[in-house]
Coordinates of C-alpha atoms in Angstrom, one line a residue:
Chain A
M1038 CA -10.5 2.1 16.2
M1039 CA -8.8 0.3 19.2
N1040 CA -9.0 -3.1 17.9
Y1041 CA -7.2 -1.8 14.6
L1042 CA -4.7 0.1 17.2
R1043 CA -4.0 -3.4 18.9
L1044 CA -3.3 -5.1 15.6
H1045 CA -0.5 -2.8 14.7
H1046 CA 0.3 -2.5 18.0
D1047 CA 0.5 -6.8 18.2
Y1048 CA 2.7 -6.5 14.9
M1049 CA 4.8 -3.7 15.5
L1050 CA 6.2 -5.0 18.9
S1051 CA 8.4 -7.9 17.7
K1052 CA 11.5 -9.3 19.8
T1053 CA 13.9 -7.5 16.8
F1054 CA 12.3 -4.4 17.2
I1055 CA 12.1 -4.0 20.8
T1056 CA 15.6 -5.2 21.3
I1057 CA 16.6 -2.4 18.6
I1058 CA 14.8 0.3 20.5
L1059 CA 15.7 -0.8 23.9
I1060 CA 19.2 -0.6 22.8
L1061 CA 19.1 2.9 21.5
M1062 CA 17.1 4.3 24.4
M1063 CA 19.9 2.8 26.4
V1064 CA 22.6 4.4 24.4
I1065 CA 20.7 7.8 25.2
Q1066 CA 21.0 7.2 29.0
L1067 CA 24.5 6.1 28.5
N1068 CA 25.3 9.3 26.8
T1069 CA 23.8 11.3 29.3
L1070 CA 25.9 9.4 32.1
Y1071 CA 28.9 10.2 30.2
A1072 CA 28.5 13.8 29.3
S1073 CA 27.6 14.7 32.8
Q1074 CA 31.1 13.5 33.7
I1075 CA 29.9 12.1 36.5
L1076 CA 32.7 9.2 36.3
E1077 CA 35.2 12.7 37.3
G1078 CA 33.3 13.8 39.9
Y1079 CA 32.0 17.1 40.0
G1080 CA 34.6 19.2 42.5
H1081 CA 36.1 20.3 39.3
L1082 CA 32.7 22.3 37.9
D1083 CA 32.6 25.0 40.5
A1084 CA 34.1 27.8 38.5
F1085 CA 32.7 26.9 35.2
R1086 CA 29.4 25.3 36.0
E1087 CA 27.5 27.0 33.6
S1088 CA 29.7 26.4 30.4
F1089 CA 30.0 22.5 31.6
Q1090 CA 25.8 22.7 32.2
E1091 CA 25.9 24.0 28.2
D1092 CA 28.1 21.6 26.7
Y1093 CA 26.5 18.7 28.7
L1094 CA 22.7 19.6 27.8
N1095 CA 24.1 20.1 24.0
D1096 CA 25.7 16.8 24.0
V1097 CA 22.7 15.0 25.5
F1098 CA 20.4 16.9 23.0
M1099 CA 22.4 16.0 19.8
V1100 CA 22.5 12.4 20.8
M1101 CA 18.8 12.2 21.5
E1102 CA 17.9 13.9 18.5
Y1103 CA 20.3 11.4 16.1
I1104 CA 18.6 8.5 17.8
F1105 CA 14.7 9.8 17.8
V1106 CA 15.0 10.6 14.0
F1107 CA 16.6 6.8 13.6
I1108 CA 13.5 5.5 16.0
G1109 CA 11.2 7.8 14.0
I1110 CA 12.2 6.2 10.2
L1111 CA 12.6 2.6 11.8
T1112 CA 9.0 3.1 13.2
A1113 CA 8.0 4.0 9.8
I1114 CA 9.6 1.5 7.9
S1115 CA 8.3 -1.3 10.6
L1116 CA 4.7 -0.3 10.2
S1117 CA 4.7 0.2 6.7
N1118 CA 6.8 -3.0 5.4
K1119 CA 5.3 -6.0 3.1
N1120 CA 4.3 -8.1 6.0
N1121 CA 2.3 -4.8 7.9
Q1122 CA 0.8 -4.3 4.3
A1123 CA -0.1 -7.8 3.9
L1124 CA -2.1 -7.7 7.1
M1125 CA -4.6 -5.7 5.6
V1126 CA -5.8 -8.6 3.3
Y1127 CA -7.0 -10.1 6.1
T1128 CA -8.5 -7.4 7.9
V1129 CA -10.0 -5.0 5.3
T1130 CA -13.8 -5.8 3.8
S1131 CA -15.0 -2.5 3.0
K1132 CA -13.7 1.2 2.4
K1133 CA -14.5 2.1 6.0
D1134 CA -12.2 -1.0 7.4
K1135 CA -9.4 0.3 5.1
W1136 CA -9.5 3.6 6.3
L1137 CA -9.6 2.6 10.2
F1138 CA -6.2 0.3 9.1
I1139 CA -4.3 3.4 7.7
I1140 CA -5.4 5.8 10.6
G1141 CA -4.9 2.8 13.0
R1142 CA -1.3 2.8 11.7
I1143 CA -0.4 6.3 11.6
I1144 CA -1.8 7.0 15.3
L1145 CA 0.1 3.9 16.7
G1146 CA 3.1 5.0 15.3
I1147 CA 2.7 8.3 17.0
M1148 CA 1.7 7.0 20.0
F1149 CA 4.8 4.7 20.3
L1150 CA 7.4 7.7 19.2
L1151 CA 5.5 9.8 22.1
A1152 CA 6.2 6.8 24.7
V1153 CA 9.6 6.7 23.8
W1154 CA 10.0 10.4 23.6
I1155 CA 8.4 10.8 27.4
S1156 CA 10.3 8.3 28.8
Q1157 CA 13.6 9.5 27.6
I1158 CA 13.0 13.3 28.2
C1159 CA 11.8 12.4 31.8
A1160 CA 14.9 10.2 32.4
V1161 CA 17.3 12.9 31.4
Y1162 CA 15.4 15.5 33.4
A1163 CA 15.5 13.2 36.6
F1164 CA 18.9 12.2 36.1
T1165 CA 20.3 15.5 35.9
S1166 CA 17.9 17.1 38.7
G1167 CA 18.7 14.4 40.8
F1168 CA 22.1 13.3 40.2
T1169 CA 24.2 16.4 38.8
P1170 CA 25.0 19.8 39.8
Y1171 CA 23.3 21.3 36.8
T1172 CA 20.1 23.3 36.9
I1173 CA 17.8 22.8 34.5
Y1174 CA 14.7 25.1 33.9
L1175 CA 11.9 22.9 33.5
K1176 CA 10.1 25.4 31.0
D1177 CA 13.2 25.6 28.8
Y1178 CA 13.9 22.1 28.9
F1179 CA 10.5 21.0 27.6
E1180 CA 10.2 23.9 25.3
V1181 CA 13.2 22.2 23.2
A1182 CA 12.2 18.8 24.1
I1183 CA 8.6 19.4 22.1
Y1184 CA 11.0 20.2 19.1
L1185 CA 12.6 16.9 19.6
I1186 CA 9.2 15.2 19.3
L1187 CA 8.2 17.5 16.1
E1188 CA 11.6 16.4 14.4
M1189 CA 10.9 12.7 15.2
I1190 CA 7.2 12.7 13.8
Q1191 CA 8.3 14.8 10.9
Y1192 CA 10.8 12.0 9.7
Y1193 CA 8.4 9.3 10.6
L1194 CA 5.5 11.2 8.4
I1195 CA 8.3 11.6 5.5
T1196 CA 9.3 7.9 5.3
L1197 CA 6.0 6.5 5.6
M1198 CA 4.9 8.7 3.1
L1199 CA 8.3 7.5 0.9
M1200 CA 7.5 3.9 1.7
V1201 CA 4.2 4.2 -0.1
I1202 CA 5.6 5.3 -3.3
V1203 CA 8.7 2.9 -3.0
S1204 CA 7.7 -0.5 -1.0
T1205 CA 11.4 -1.2 0.2
V1206 CA 12.9 -0.9 3.2
L1207 CA 15.9 0.7 1.8
I1208 CA 13.9 3.6 1.1
G1209 CA 14.6 4.8 4.9
I1210 CA 18.1 5.7 3.9
V1211 CA 16.4 8.9 2.1
P1212 CA 14.9 10.7 5.3
L1213 CA 18.3 9.5 7.0
L1214 CA 20.4 11.3 4.2
I1215 CA 18.0 14.4 4.5
F1216 CA 18.6 14.6 8.1
W1217 CA 22.4 14.1 8.0
L1218 CA 22.7 16.9 5.0
L1219 CA 20.6 19.4 6.9
E1220 CA 22.3 18.5 9.8
I1221 CA 25.8 19.5 8.7
S1222 CA 25.1 21.9 6.0
L1223 CA 22.2 23.9 7.3
H1224 CA 24.2 26.4 9.0
S1225 CA 26.2 27.1 6.0
L1226 CA 23.5 28.0 3.8
S1227 CA 22.5 31.4 2.8
I1228 CA 20.3 33.1 6.1
E1229 CA 17.5 33.5 3.1
L1230 CA 17.5 29.5 2.4
Q1231 CA 18.0 28.7 6.2
K1232 CA 14.8 30.8 6.5
L1233 CA 12.8 29.1 4.0
L1234 CA 14.2 25.3 5.0
T1235 CA 13.2 25.9 8.6
I1236 CA 9.4 26.7 7.5
F1237 CA 9.2 23.0 7.3
V1238 CA 12.1 21.1 8.3
I1239 CA 12.7 21.2 12.2
N1240 CA 16.7 20.8 12.8
I1241 CA 17.1 21.5 16.8
N1242 CA 21.2 21.2 16.7
G1243 CA 21.5 20.9 20.4
Y1244 CA 19.9 22.5 23.3
G1245 CA 18.9 26.0 22.0
I1246 CA 15.2 27.3 21.3
K1247 CA 14.2 27.9 17.6
Q1248 CA 11.9 30.3 16.5
I1249 CA 10.0 28.0 14.5
N1250 CA 6.7 29.2 13.0
L1251 CA 4.6 25.9 14.2
L1252 CA 1.5 26.4 12.8
I1253 CA 2.9 26.3 9.2
F1254 CA 4.9 23.3 10.2
I1255 CA 1.4 21.6 11.7
I1256 CA -0.3 22.3 8.6
I1257 CA 2.2 21.2 6.3
Y1258 CA 2.6 17.6 7.7
I1259 CA -1.1 17.1 8.5
F1260 CA -1.1 18.1 4.5
F1261 CA 1.2 15.2 3.9
T1262 CA -0.6 12.8 6.4
I1263 CA -3.9 13.5 4.6
N1264 CA -1.9 12.4 1.0
Y1265 CA -0.4 9.4 2.5
I1266 CA -4.1 8.4 3.5
M1267 CA -5.6 9.1 0.1
V1268 CA -2.9 7.5 -1.9
L1269 CA -3.0 4.5 0.2
L1270 CA -6.9 4.3 0.1
L1271 CA -6.9 5.1 -3.8
K1272 CA -3.9 2.2 -4.0
D1273 CA -4.6 -1.7 -4.4
C1274 CA -4.1 -3.4 -1.0
C1275 CA -1.6 -6.2 -2.4
Chain B
M434 CA -50.8 -11.2 5.7
I435 CA -47.7 -12.8 6.3
I436 CA -44.7 -11.0 4.7
M437 CA -41.9 -13.6 4.5
K438 CA -38.3 -11.9 5.1
S439 CA -35.8 -13.5 2.6
N440 CA -32.6 -14.9 4.4
T441 CA -30.6 -15.1 1.2
I442 CA -27.4 -13.4 1.2
N443 CA -26.5 -12.1 -2.2
I444 CA -23.8 -10.2 -4.0
S445 CA -24.8 -8.6 -7.1
I446 CA -22.0 -7.5 -9.8
R447 CA -22.5 -5.5 -12.7
D448 CA -20.0 -4.9 -15.6
L449 CA -17.1 -5.2 -13.0
T450 CA -13.8 -4.8 -14.5
K451 CA -10.4 -4.1 -13.4
T452 CA -7.4 -3.1 -15.5
Y453 CA -3.9 -3.4 -14.5
Q454 CA -1.4 -0.7 -16.2
R455 CA -0.6 -3.3 -19.0
S456 CA -3.1 -5.7 -18.8
V457 CA -6.9 -6.4 -18.6
G458 CA -7.7 -8.6 -15.2
I459 CA -11.4 -8.9 -15.6
Q460 CA -14.0 -7.3 -18.0
N461 CA -17.5 -6.9 -17.7
I462 CA -18.7 -9.5 -15.2
T463 CA -22.1 -9.6 -14.6
T464 CA -23.5 -12.1 -12.5
D465 CA -25.0 -12.5 -8.9
L466 CA -23.5 -14.7 -5.8
K467 CA -26.0 -16.1 -3.6
S468 CA -26.3 -18.2 -0.3
G469 CA -27.5 -21.8 -0.3
Q470 CA -25.5 -22.8 -3.2
L471 CA -21.6 -23.1 -3.4
N472 CA -20.1 -21.0 -5.6
L473 CA -16.9 -22.2 -7.5
I474 CA -15.2 -20.1 -9.5
T475 CA -12.6 -22.0 -11.7
G476 CA -10.7 -21.3 -14.9
K477 CA -7.0 -21.5 -16.0
N478 CA -4.1 -19.8 -14.4
G479 CA -4.2 -16.1 -15.1
S480 CA -7.9 -16.5 -16.2
G481 CA -9.1 -13.7 -13.4
K482 CA -10.3 -15.6 -10.8
T483 CA -8.2 -14.1 -8.0
T484 CA -8.8 -10.7 -9.5
F485 CA -12.4 -11.2 -9.4
I486 CA -12.3 -11.9 -5.5
K487 CA -10.1 -9.0 -5.0
C488 CA -12.6 -6.6 -6.6
L489 CA -15.4 -8.2 -4.1
M490 CA -13.6 -7.5 -1.3
H491 CA -12.9 -4.1 -2.2
H492 CA -8.7 -4.8 -2.0
V493 CA -8.4 -3.3 -5.7
R494 CA -10.0 -0.3 -7.5
Y495 CA -12.4 -1.5 -10.3
Q496 CA -14.8 -0.2 -12.6
G497 CA -18.4 -1.5 -12.8
K498 CA -20.6 -2.3 -9.3
V499 CA -20.5 -4.7 -6.4
T500 CA -23.7 -4.5 -4.5
K501 CA -23.8 -6.5 -1.1
R502 CA -24.9 -5.8 2.3
R503 CA -22.5 -5.2 5.2
Y504 CA -22.3 -8.6 6.3
R505 CA -19.2 -10.3 8.5
I506 CA -16.9 -11.8 5.8
G507 CA -14.5 -14.2 6.2
Y508 CA -11.5 -14.3 3.6
A509 CA -8.7 -16.2 2.8
P510 CA -6.4 -15.0 0.2
E511 CA -4.2 -17.3 -2.6
N512 CA -0.7 -15.5 -0.9
Y513 CA -1.3 -15.7 2.8
I514 CA 2.0 -13.3 4.0
M515 CA 1.4 -13.6 7.6
P516 CA 3.5 -11.8 10.2
D517 CA 6.2 -14.4 10.4
F518 CA 7.4 -13.6 14.0
M519 CA 4.0 -14.2 15.5
P520 CA 2.8 -17.1 17.0
V521 CA -0.1 -18.7 15.3
Y522 CA -2.4 -18.1 18.8
D523 CA -1.5 -14.4 18.9
F524 CA -1.9 -13.9 15.2
L525 CA -5.7 -15.6 15.4
V526 CA -6.5 -13.5 18.6
S527 CA -5.3 -10.4 16.3
I528 CA -7.7 -11.4 13.8
G529 CA -10.4 -12.3 15.8
R530 CA -10.5 -8.9 17.7
I531 CA -10.9 -7.3 14.6
K532 CA -13.8 -9.1 13.6
H533 CA -15.0 -8.5 17.2
L534 CA -14.6 -12.3 18.5
Y535 CA -13.3 -12.0 22.0
Q536 CA -11.3 -14.4 24.0
E537 CA -13.8 -16.7 25.3
H538 CA -15.6 -16.9 22.2
L539 CA -12.4 -17.3 20.3
H540 CA -11.1 -20.1 22.4
L541 CA -14.6 -22.2 21.6
E542 CA -14.1 -21.6 18.0
L543 CA -10.3 -22.1 18.0
D544 CA -10.9 -25.5 19.5
E545 CA -13.4 -26.6 16.9
Y546 CA -10.9 -25.6 13.5
L547 CA -7.6 -26.7 15.1
N548 CA -9.0 -29.5 15.9
M549 CA -10.4 -30.4 12.6
F550 CA -7.2 -29.3 11.1
Q551 CA -4.8 -31.0 13.8
I552 CA -2.5 -28.0 14.3
K553 CA -3.5 -27.7 18.2
H554 CA 0.3 -28.4 19.1
K555 CA 1.2 -25.4 16.8
L556 CA -0.8 -23.0 18.3
H557 CA 2.2 -21.7 20.2
K558 CA 4.5 -21.8 17.5
P559 CA 5.7 -18.6 15.3
I560 CA 4.3 -18.7 12.0
R561 CA 8.0 -19.1 10.3
T562 CA 8.3 -22.5 11.9
L563 CA 5.2 -24.1 10.2
S564 CA 5.0 -25.9 7.0
N565 CA 3.3 -24.3 3.7
G566 CA 0.3 -26.6 4.5
M567 CA 0.2 -25.6 8.1
K568 CA 0.1 -22.0 7.2
Q569 CA -2.6 -22.8 5.0
K570 CA -4.7 -24.2 7.6
V571 CA -3.9 -20.9 9.7
N572 CA -5.1 -18.9 6.9
I573 CA -8.3 -20.6 6.2
T574 CA -9.1 -21.1 10.0
Q575 CA -8.9 -17.2 10.6
A576 CA -11.1 -16.9 7.7
L577 CA -13.7 -19.0 9.1
L578 CA -13.6 -16.9 12.9
N579 CA -16.9 -15.4 14.1
N580 CA -19.2 -17.3 11.8
P581 CA -18.7 -14.9 9.0
K582 CA -22.3 -14.9 6.5
I583 CA -19.9 -14.6 3.5
I584 CA -16.8 -16.8 3.1
I585 CA -14.8 -16.6 0.8
L586 CA -11.8 -18.8 0.0
D587 CA -9.0 -18.6 -2.8
E588 CA -7.7 -21.9 -3.6
P589 CA -8.1 -23.2 -0.6
L590 CA -7.2 -26.9 -1.2
V591 CA -3.6 -26.0 -2.7
G592 CA -1.0 -27.2 0.3
L593 CA -3.0 -29.4 2.1
D594 CA -2.9 -33.2 2.6
F595 CA -5.6 -35.2 1.3
K596 CA -7.3 -35.9 4.6
S597 CA -7.1 -32.3 5.2
Q598 CA -8.8 -31.3 2.0
K599 CA -11.7 -34.0 2.4
K600 CA -12.4 -32.6 6.2
L601 CA -12.3 -29.0 4.7
V602 CA -14.5 -29.7 1.6
K603 CA -17.3 -31.5 3.9
K604 CA -17.2 -28.5 6.1
I605 CA -17.8 -25.8 2.7
I606 CA -20.4 -27.8 2.0
E607 CA -22.0 -27.8 4.9
L608 CA -21.4 -24.1 5.4
S609 CA -22.8 -23.4 2.4
K610 CA -26.1 -24.6 3.0
K611 CA -26.6 -21.2 4.8
K612 CA -24.1 -18.5 4.1
L613 CA -22.7 -17.3 0.7
V614 CA -19.5 -19.2 0.2
I615 CA -16.8 -18.3 -2.8
I616 CA -14.5 -20.5 -3.6
T617 CA -11.8 -20.5 -6.3
T618 CA -10.5 -23.9 -7.5
H619 CA -8.9 -25.7 -9.9
F620 CA -10.5 -29.0 -8.6
P621 CA -14.4 -28.1 -8.9
E622 CA -14.8 -32.2 -8.7
K623 CA -13.8 -32.4 -5.3
F624 CA -16.8 -30.9 -4.3
N625 CA -19.3 -33.8 -4.5
T626 CA -22.4 -31.8 -3.7
S627 CA -25.8 -30.9 -6.4
R628 CA -26.0 -27.6 -5.0
K629 CA -22.6 -26.4 -6.6
I630 CA -22.7 -23.6 -9.3
I631 CA -19.7 -23.3 -11.4
H632 CA -18.7 -19.7 -12.8
E633 CA -15.8 -20.5 -15.4
F634 CA -13.3 -17.9 -16.1
E635 CA -11.3 -17.3 -19.2
A636 CA -9.0 -14.8 -20.3
G637 CA -10.9 -12.0 -17.8
K638 CA -14.6 -13.3 -18.8
L639 CA -17.0 -15.3 -17.3
L640 CA -18.4 -18.0 -19.5

């Protein structure tokens, strides 16, 4: 399994992919800097510190959410495009190999997303605690942050599943559209529909702890993952 | 009493059929492929040679039975889609790792094949910068890594210059003495050996 993880790792970390990810991570950090109002000094904050703090965390989490979702989709596209699929031809000589190849791909993607998430969440936390007068409660912060990674993995898995059905990079637009539509219209839907949607879709909308039944969410996405593996196992390699 | 242990590597194929959505790739193929002989698969374009190979490799779903022991297999596909951005060396190392071939042994083996194909100077160049023939050489090199017991090469002579073709044919004939070698080709006459067995395909059937 380790060899398959390294194979996908070698494949995925191309210069272009890394450059895009680094730029996106820089945008998160620049946005954090800007939203903190560090450029204006913090003298004017005293009377309104709490409301500024709320706005700051909302802004930071909103931008992180957009970028994380984009990274999730991009990672899935990168790991399941035609070239990566072709690697299967060189490395698969039995059904067991095919199984390991697919599992390796899913796991490596999730490991990469976790690494991005940990680095950004820690960087934002360190900056906020060290350089701004805002107070972050660690428990609340990580509770919301966990929904960010779940949202990122959710769009990663959705994109992987769509890529297996329609093998074109352009299919990445569909999860982006789903995300965008939910982002702008979730709160204008009826309460019943909102409740129904939030069973299987995580949409964090800024810094606020959501009541989501994680068990149902995890069961649904494990089911999706098993389906993805089964479809790829049954599908011809090339 | 001395029990002789057979060293023959064998792939047994029974009633192998592969159907695509609108056509039949191959139908009812029954044959045995053995080591010690050079198995050449020939036939016109679209006769089912590559489909047959894909079935042997479990790359496609099929009906029928393919029985082989779990030996190391080296496979060079006809359509070599390799990750373009990767340097040749990185690609070969990645494939070597999957075949449990690690750095020190890899270098020894690479030296042999890179010298044979004269592509040593391209080792650290990205695959996209290679010509078609060079890519074919890399494709064949990865198949031969870690001394596989079964070697399956799909149209290995395509894209190679005359000199490289000669070297490769000589190497294939040498390998076929001890290993199970299966080659698809339009030029069986180029493999000048008395141990060659020609399996001819026509319209998805083995003649």
